[in-house]
PDB file of C-alpha atoms and ligand atoms in Angstrom:
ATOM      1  CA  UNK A 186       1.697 -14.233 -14.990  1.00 89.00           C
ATOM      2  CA  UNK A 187       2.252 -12.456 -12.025  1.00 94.00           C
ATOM      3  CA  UNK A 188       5.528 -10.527 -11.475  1.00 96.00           C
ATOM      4  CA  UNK A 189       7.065 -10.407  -8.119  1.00 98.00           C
ATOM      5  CA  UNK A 190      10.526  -8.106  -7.558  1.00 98.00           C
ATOM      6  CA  UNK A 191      12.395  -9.353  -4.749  1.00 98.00           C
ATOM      7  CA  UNK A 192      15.112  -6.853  -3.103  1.00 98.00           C
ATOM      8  CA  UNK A 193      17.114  -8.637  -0.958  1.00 97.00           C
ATOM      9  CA  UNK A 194      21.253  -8.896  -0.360  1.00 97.00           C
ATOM     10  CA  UNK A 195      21.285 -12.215   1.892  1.00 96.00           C
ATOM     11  CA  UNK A 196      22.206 -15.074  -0.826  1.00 97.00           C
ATOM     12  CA  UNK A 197      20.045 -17.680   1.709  1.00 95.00           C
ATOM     13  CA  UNK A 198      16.867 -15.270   1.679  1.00 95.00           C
ATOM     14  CA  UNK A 199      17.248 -15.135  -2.359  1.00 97.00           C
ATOM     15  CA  UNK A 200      16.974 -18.684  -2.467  1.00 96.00           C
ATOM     16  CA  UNK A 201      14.647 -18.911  -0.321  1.00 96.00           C
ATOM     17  CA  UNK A 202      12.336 -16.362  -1.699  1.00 97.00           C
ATOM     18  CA  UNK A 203      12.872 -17.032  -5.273  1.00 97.00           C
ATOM     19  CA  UNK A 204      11.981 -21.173  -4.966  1.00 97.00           C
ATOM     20  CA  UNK A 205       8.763 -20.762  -2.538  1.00 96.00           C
ATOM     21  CA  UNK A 206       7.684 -17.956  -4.946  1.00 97.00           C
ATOM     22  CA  UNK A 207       8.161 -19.409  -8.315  1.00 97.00           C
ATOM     23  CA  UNK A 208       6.780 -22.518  -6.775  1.00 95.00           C
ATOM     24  CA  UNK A 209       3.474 -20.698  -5.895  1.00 94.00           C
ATOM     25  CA  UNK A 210       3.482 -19.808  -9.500  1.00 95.00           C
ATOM     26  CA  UNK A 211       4.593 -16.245  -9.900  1.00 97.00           C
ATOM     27  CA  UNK A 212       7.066 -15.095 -12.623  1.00 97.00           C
ATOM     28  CA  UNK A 213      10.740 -13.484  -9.421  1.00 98.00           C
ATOM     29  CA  UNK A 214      12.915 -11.424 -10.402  1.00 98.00           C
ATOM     30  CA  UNK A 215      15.307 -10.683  -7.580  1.00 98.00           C
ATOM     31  CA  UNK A 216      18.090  -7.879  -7.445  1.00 98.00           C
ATOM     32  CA  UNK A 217      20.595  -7.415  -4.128  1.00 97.00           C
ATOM     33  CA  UNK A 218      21.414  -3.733  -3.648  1.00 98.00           C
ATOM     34  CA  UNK A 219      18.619  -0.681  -2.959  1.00 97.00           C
ATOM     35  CA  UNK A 220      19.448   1.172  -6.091  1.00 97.00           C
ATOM     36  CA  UNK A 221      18.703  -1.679  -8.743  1.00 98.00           C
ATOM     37  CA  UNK A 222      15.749  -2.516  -6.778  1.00 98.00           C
ATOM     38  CA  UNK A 223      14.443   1.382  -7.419  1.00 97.00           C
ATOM     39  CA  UNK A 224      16.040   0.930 -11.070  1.00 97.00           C
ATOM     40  CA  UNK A 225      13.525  -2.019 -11.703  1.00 97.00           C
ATOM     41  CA  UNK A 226      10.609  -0.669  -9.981  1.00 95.00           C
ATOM     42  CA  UNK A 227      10.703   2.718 -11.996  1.00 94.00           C
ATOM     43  CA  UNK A 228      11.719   0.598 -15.613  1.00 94.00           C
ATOM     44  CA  UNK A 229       9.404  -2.650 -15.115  1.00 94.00           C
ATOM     45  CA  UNK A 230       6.082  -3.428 -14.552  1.00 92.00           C
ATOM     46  CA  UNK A 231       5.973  -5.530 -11.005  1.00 95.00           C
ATOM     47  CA  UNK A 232       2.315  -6.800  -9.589  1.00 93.00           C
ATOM     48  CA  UNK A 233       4.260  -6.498  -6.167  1.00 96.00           C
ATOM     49  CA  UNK A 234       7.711  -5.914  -4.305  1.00 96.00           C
ATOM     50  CA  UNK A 235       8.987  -7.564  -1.535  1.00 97.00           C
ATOM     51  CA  UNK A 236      11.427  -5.200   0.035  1.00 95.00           C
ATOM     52  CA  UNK A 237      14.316  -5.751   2.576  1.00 94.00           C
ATOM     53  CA  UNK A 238      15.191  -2.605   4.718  1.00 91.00           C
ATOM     54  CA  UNK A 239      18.807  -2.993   4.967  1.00 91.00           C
ATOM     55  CA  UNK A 240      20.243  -3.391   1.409  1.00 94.00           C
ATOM     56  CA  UNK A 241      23.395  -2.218   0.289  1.00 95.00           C
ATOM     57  CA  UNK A 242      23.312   1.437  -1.437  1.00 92.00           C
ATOM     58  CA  UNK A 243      19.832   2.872  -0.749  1.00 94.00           C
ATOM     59  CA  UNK A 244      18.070   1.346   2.192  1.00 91.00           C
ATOM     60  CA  UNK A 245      14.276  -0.286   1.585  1.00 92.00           C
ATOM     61  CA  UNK A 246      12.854   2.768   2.879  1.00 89.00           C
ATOM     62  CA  UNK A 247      14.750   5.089   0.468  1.00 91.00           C
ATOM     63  CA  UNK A 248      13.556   2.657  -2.550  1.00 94.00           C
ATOM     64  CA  UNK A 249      10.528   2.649  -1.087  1.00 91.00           C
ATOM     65  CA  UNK A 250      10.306   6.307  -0.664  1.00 88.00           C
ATOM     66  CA  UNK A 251      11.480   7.467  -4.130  1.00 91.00           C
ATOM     67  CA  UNK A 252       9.882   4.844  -6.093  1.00 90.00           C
ATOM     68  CA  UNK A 253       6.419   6.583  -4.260  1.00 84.00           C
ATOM     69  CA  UNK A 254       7.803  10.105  -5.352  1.00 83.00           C
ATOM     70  CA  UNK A 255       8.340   9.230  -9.089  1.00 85.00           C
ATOM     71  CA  UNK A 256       4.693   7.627  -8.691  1.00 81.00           C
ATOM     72  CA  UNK A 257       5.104   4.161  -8.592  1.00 86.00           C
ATOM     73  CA  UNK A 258       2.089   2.348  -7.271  1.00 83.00           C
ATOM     74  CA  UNK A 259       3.318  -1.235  -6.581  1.00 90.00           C
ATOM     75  CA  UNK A 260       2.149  -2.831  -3.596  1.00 90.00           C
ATOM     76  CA  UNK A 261       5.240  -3.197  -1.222  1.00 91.00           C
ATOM     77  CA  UNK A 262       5.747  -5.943   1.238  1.00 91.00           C
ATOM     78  CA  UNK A 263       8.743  -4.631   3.481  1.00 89.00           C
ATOM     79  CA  UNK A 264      11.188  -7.323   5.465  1.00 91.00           C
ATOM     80  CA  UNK A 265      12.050  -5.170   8.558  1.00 85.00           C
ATOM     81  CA  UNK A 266      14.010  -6.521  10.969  1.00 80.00           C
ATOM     82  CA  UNK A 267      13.321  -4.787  13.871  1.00 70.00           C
ATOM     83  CA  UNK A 268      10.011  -4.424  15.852  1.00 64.00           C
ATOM     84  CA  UNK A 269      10.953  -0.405  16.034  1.00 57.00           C
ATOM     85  CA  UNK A 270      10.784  -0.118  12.371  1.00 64.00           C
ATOM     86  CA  UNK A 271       7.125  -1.571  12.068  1.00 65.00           C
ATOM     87  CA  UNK A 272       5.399   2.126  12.854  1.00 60.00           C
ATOM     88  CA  UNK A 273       7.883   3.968   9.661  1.00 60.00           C
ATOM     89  CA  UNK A 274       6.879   0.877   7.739  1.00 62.00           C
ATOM     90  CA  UNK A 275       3.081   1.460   8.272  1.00 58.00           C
ATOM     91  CA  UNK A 276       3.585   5.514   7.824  1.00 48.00           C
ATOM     92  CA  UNK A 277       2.096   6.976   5.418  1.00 42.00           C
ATOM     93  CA  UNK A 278       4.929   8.749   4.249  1.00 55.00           C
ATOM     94  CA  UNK A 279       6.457   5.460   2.870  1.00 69.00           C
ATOM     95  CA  UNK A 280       2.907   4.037   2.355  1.00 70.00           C
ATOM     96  CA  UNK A 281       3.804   0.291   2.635  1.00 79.00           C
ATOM     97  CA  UNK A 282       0.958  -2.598   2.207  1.00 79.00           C
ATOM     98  CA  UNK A 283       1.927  -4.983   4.658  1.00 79.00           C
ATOM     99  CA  UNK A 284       5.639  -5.922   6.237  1.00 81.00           C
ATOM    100  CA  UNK A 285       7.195  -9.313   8.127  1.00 84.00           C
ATOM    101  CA  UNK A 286       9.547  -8.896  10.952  1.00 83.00           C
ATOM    102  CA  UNK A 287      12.587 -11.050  10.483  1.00 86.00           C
ATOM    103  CA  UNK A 288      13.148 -13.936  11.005  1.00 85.00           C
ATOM    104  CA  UNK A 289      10.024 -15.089   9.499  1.00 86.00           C
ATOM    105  CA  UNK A 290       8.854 -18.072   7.709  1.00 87.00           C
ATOM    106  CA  UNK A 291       8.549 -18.253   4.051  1.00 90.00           C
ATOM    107  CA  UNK A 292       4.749 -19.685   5.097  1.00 86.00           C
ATOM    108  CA  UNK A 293       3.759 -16.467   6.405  1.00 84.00           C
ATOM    109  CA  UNK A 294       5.050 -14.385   3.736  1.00 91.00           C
ATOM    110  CA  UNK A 295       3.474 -16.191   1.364  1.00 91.00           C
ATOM    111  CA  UNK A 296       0.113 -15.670   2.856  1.00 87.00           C
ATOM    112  CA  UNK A 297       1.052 -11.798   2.919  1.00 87.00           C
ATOM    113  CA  UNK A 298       1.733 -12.083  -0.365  1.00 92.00           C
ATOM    114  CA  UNK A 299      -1.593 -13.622  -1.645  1.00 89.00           C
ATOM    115  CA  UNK A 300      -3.640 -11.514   0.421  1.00 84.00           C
ATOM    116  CA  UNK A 301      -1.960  -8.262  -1.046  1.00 86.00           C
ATOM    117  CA  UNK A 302      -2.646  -9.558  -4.348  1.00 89.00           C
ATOM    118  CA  UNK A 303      -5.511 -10.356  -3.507  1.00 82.00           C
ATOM    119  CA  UNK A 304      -7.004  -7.024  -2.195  1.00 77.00           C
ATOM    120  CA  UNK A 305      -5.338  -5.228  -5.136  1.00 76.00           C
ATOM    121  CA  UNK A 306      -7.345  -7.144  -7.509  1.00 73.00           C
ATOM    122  CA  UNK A 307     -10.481  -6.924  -5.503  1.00 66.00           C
ATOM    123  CA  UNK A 308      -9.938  -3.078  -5.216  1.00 58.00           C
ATOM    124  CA  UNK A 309      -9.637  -3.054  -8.984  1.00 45.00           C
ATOM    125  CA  UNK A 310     -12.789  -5.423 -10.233  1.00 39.00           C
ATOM    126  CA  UNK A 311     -15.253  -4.079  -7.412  1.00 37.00           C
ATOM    127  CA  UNK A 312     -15.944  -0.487  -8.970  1.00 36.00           C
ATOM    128  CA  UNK A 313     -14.238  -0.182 -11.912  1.00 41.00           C
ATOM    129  CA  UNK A 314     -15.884   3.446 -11.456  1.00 67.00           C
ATOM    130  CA  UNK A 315     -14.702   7.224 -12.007  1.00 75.00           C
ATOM    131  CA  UNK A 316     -15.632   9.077  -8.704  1.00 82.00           C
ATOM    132  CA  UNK A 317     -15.630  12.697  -8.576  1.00 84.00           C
ATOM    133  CA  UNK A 318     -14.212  14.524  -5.462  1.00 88.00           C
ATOM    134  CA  UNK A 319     -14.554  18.113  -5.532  1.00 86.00           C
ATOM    135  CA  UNK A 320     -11.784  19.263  -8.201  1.00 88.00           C
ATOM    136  CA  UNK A 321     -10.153  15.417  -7.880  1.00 90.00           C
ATOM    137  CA  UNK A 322     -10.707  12.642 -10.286  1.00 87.00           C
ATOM    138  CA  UNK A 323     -10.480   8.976  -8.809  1.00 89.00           C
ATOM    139  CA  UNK A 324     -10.439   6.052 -11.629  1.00 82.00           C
ATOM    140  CA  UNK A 325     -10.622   3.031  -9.695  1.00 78.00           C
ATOM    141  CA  UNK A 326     -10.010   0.551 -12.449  1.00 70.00           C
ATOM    142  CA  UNK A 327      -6.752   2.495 -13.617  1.00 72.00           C
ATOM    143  CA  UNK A 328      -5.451   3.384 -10.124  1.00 79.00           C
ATOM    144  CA  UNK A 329      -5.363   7.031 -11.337  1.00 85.00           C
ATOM    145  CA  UNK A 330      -6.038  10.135  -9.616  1.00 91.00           C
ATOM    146  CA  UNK A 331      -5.882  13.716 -10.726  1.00 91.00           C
ATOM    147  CA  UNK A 332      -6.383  17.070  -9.246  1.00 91.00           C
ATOM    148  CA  UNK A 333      -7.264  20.034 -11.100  1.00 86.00           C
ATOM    149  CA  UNK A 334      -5.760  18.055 -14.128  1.00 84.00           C
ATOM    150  CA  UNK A 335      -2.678  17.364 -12.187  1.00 89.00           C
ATOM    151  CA  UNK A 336      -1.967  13.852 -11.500  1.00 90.00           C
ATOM    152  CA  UNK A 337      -1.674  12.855  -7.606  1.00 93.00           C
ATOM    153  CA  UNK A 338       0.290   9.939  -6.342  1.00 91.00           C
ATOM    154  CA  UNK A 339      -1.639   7.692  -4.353  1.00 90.00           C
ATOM    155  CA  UNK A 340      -0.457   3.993  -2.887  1.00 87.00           C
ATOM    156  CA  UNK A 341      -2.551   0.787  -3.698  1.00 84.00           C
ATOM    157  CA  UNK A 342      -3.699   1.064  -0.077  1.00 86.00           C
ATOM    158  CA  UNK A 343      -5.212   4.848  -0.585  1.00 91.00           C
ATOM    159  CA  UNK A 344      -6.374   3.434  -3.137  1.00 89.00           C
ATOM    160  CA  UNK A 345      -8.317   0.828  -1.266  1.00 88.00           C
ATOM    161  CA  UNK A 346      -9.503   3.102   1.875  1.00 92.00           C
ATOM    162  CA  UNK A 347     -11.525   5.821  -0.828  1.00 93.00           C
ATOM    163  CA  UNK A 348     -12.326   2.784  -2.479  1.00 87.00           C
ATOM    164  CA  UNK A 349     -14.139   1.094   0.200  1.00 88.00           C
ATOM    165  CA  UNK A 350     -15.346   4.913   1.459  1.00 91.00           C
ATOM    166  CA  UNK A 351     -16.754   5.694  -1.650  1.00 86.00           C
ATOM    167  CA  UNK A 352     -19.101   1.825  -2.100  1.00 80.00           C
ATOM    168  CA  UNK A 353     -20.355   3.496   1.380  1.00 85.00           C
ATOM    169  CA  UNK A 354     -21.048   6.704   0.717  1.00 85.00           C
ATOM    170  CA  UNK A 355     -22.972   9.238   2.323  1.00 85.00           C
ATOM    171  CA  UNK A 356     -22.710   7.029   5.495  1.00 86.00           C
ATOM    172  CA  UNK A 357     -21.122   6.452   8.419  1.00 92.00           C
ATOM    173  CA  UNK A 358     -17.891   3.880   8.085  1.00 92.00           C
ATOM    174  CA  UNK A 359     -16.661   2.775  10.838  1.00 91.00           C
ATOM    175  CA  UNK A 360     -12.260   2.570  11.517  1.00 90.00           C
ATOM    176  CA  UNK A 361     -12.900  -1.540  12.321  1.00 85.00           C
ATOM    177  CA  UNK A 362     -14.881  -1.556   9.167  1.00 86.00           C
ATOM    178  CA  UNK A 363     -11.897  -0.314   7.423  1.00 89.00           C
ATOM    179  CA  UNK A 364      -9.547  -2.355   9.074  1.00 86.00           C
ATOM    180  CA  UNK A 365     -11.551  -5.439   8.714  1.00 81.00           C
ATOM    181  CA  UNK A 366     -12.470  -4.584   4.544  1.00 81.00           C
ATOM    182  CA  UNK A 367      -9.452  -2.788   3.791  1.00 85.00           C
ATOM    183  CA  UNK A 368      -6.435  -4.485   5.496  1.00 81.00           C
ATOM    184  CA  UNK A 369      -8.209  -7.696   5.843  1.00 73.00           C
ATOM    185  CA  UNK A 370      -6.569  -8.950   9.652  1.00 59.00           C
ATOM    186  CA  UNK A 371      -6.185  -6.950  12.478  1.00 54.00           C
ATOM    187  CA  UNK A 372      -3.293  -7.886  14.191  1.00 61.00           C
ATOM    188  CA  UNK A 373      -0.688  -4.926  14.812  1.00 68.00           C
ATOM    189  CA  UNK A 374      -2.384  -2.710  13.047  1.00 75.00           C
ATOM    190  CA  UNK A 375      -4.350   0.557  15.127  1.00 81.00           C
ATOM    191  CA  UNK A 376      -7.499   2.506  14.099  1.00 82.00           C
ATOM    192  CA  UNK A 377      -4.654   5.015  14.602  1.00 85.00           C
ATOM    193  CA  UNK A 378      -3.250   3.819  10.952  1.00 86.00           C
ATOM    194  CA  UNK A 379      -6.135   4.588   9.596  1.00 89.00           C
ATOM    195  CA  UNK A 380      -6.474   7.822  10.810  1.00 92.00           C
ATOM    196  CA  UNK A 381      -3.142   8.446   9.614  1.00 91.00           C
ATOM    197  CA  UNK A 382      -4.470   7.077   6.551  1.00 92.00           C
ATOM    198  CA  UNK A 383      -7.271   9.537   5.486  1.00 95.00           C
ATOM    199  CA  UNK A 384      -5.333  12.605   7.303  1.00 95.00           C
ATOM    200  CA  UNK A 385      -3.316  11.463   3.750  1.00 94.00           C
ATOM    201  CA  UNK A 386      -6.127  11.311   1.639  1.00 96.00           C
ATOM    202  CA  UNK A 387      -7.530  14.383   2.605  1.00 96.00           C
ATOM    203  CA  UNK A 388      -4.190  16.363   2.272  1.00 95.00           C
ATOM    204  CA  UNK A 389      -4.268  14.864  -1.446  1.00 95.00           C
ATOM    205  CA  UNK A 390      -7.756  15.077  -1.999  1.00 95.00           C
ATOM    206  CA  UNK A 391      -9.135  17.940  -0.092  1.00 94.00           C
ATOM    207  CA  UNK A 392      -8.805  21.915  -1.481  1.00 91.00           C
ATOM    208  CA  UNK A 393      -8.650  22.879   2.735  1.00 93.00           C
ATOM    209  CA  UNK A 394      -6.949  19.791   4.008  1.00 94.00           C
ATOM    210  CA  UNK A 395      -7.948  21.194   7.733  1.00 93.00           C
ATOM    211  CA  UNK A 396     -11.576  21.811   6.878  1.00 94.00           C
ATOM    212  CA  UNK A 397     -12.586  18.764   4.595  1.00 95.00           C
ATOM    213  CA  UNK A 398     -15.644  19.109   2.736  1.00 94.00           C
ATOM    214  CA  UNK A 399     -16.053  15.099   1.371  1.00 95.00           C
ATOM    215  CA  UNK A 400     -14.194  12.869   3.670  1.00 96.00           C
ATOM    216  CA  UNK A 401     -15.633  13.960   7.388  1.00 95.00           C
ATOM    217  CA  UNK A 402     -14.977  12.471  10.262  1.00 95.00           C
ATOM    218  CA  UNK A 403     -17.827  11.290  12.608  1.00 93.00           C
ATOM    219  CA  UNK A 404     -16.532  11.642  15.806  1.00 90.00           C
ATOM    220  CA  UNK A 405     -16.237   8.722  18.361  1.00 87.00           C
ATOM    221  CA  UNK A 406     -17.467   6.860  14.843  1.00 89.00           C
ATOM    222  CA  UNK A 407     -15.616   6.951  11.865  1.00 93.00           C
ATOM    223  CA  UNK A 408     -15.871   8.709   8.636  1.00 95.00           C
ATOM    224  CA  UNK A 409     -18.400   9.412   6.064  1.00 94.00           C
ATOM    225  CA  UNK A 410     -17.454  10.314   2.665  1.00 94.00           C
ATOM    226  CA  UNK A 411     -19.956  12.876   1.389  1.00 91.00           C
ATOM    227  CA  UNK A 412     -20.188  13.205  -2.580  1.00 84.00           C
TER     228      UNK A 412
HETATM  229 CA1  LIG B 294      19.496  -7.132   4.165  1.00 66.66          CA
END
């Protein structure tokens, strides 16, 4: 069954949450403060958070932010509730799958959440591959990387990007390719994400972050990944 954390403080959005999830058939757990949200995340085995920004305690982007630091994968769907905080949402720093501006309806986040799911489980069947990257090692299957031995924390949506690079090797993808195949809509999100994006990917990836050897970008293109 699929498990779905829920980090919320409002007792309405609880409710709310918790019935429309359980009634699409996944297995919610909801907590109402920051730190038991980062307490669960680190403990527990989730398939997928949705996360509130302001919680009492530790904010979203704190839970969101640590859980990423003690390398915790889970895809994260963040409730913002200002338009301002989309762009930190979509950072890479936090590295966030998708977010919903409040107020929003439960129909929409459902969709989000199904289509997160979705692409995490699409990621994971399509190459169920080892790639090798220089000195890195990318398991697809496990959602592992390593680095000269040393594991490197990566977000489901990394994941996705060298995932979707690497079924196109040694040619030219283009950034609407990526948004189209990796993020699946458009709306309100920039080819400047995904930039952002592999500028992370190469800093984890890359022995001279400035001068990549594998992922290249084509200019006025896209990228190729070169293995
Ligand atoms: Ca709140």
């Amino acid at each position: 069954m699929t498990k779905i954390l829920v980090v919320e403080d409002e007792p309405t959005m609880q409710v709310g949450l918790k019935d429309n999830l359980e009634f699409e058939g996944y297995d919610v757990n909801v907590v109402n403060n920051g730190k038991s949200g980062l307490d669960e995340l680190t403990n527990n085995t989730y398939d997928l958070v949705v996360l509130d920004v302001m919680l009492p305690q530790m904010s979203g982007f704190d839970v969101l932010r640590k859980a990423r630091e003690k390398g915790v994968g889970t895809p994260v769907i963040m409730l913002t509730a200002k338009g301002e905080e989309i762009d930190k949402v979509l950072g890479l720093e936090l590295g966030a799958d998708d977010y919903v501006t409040k107020p929003f309806s439960l129909r929409e986040l459902i969709a989000r959440v199904k289509a997160v799911l979705r692409r995490q489980q699409s990621g994971g069947q399509a190459s169920s591959v080892r790639m090798k990257l220089g000195d890195a090692e990318i398991d697809f299957s496990a959602y592992t990387a390593t680095r000269g031995g040393k594991e490197v924390a990566m977000t489901p949506k990394e994941f996705d990007i060298l995932n979707f690079l690497w079924q196109h090797r040694n040619t030219v993808v283009s950034r609407d390719q990526l948004l189209t195949n990796v993020w699946g809509y458009d709306e309100s999100i920039s080819t400047r994400t995904v930039d952002n994006f592999v500028l992370k990917l190469r800093q984890k990836l890359e022995t001279d972050p400035a001068h990549p050897r594998h992922i290249i970008t084509i200019h006025g293109t896209g990228y190729k990944l070169i293995v």
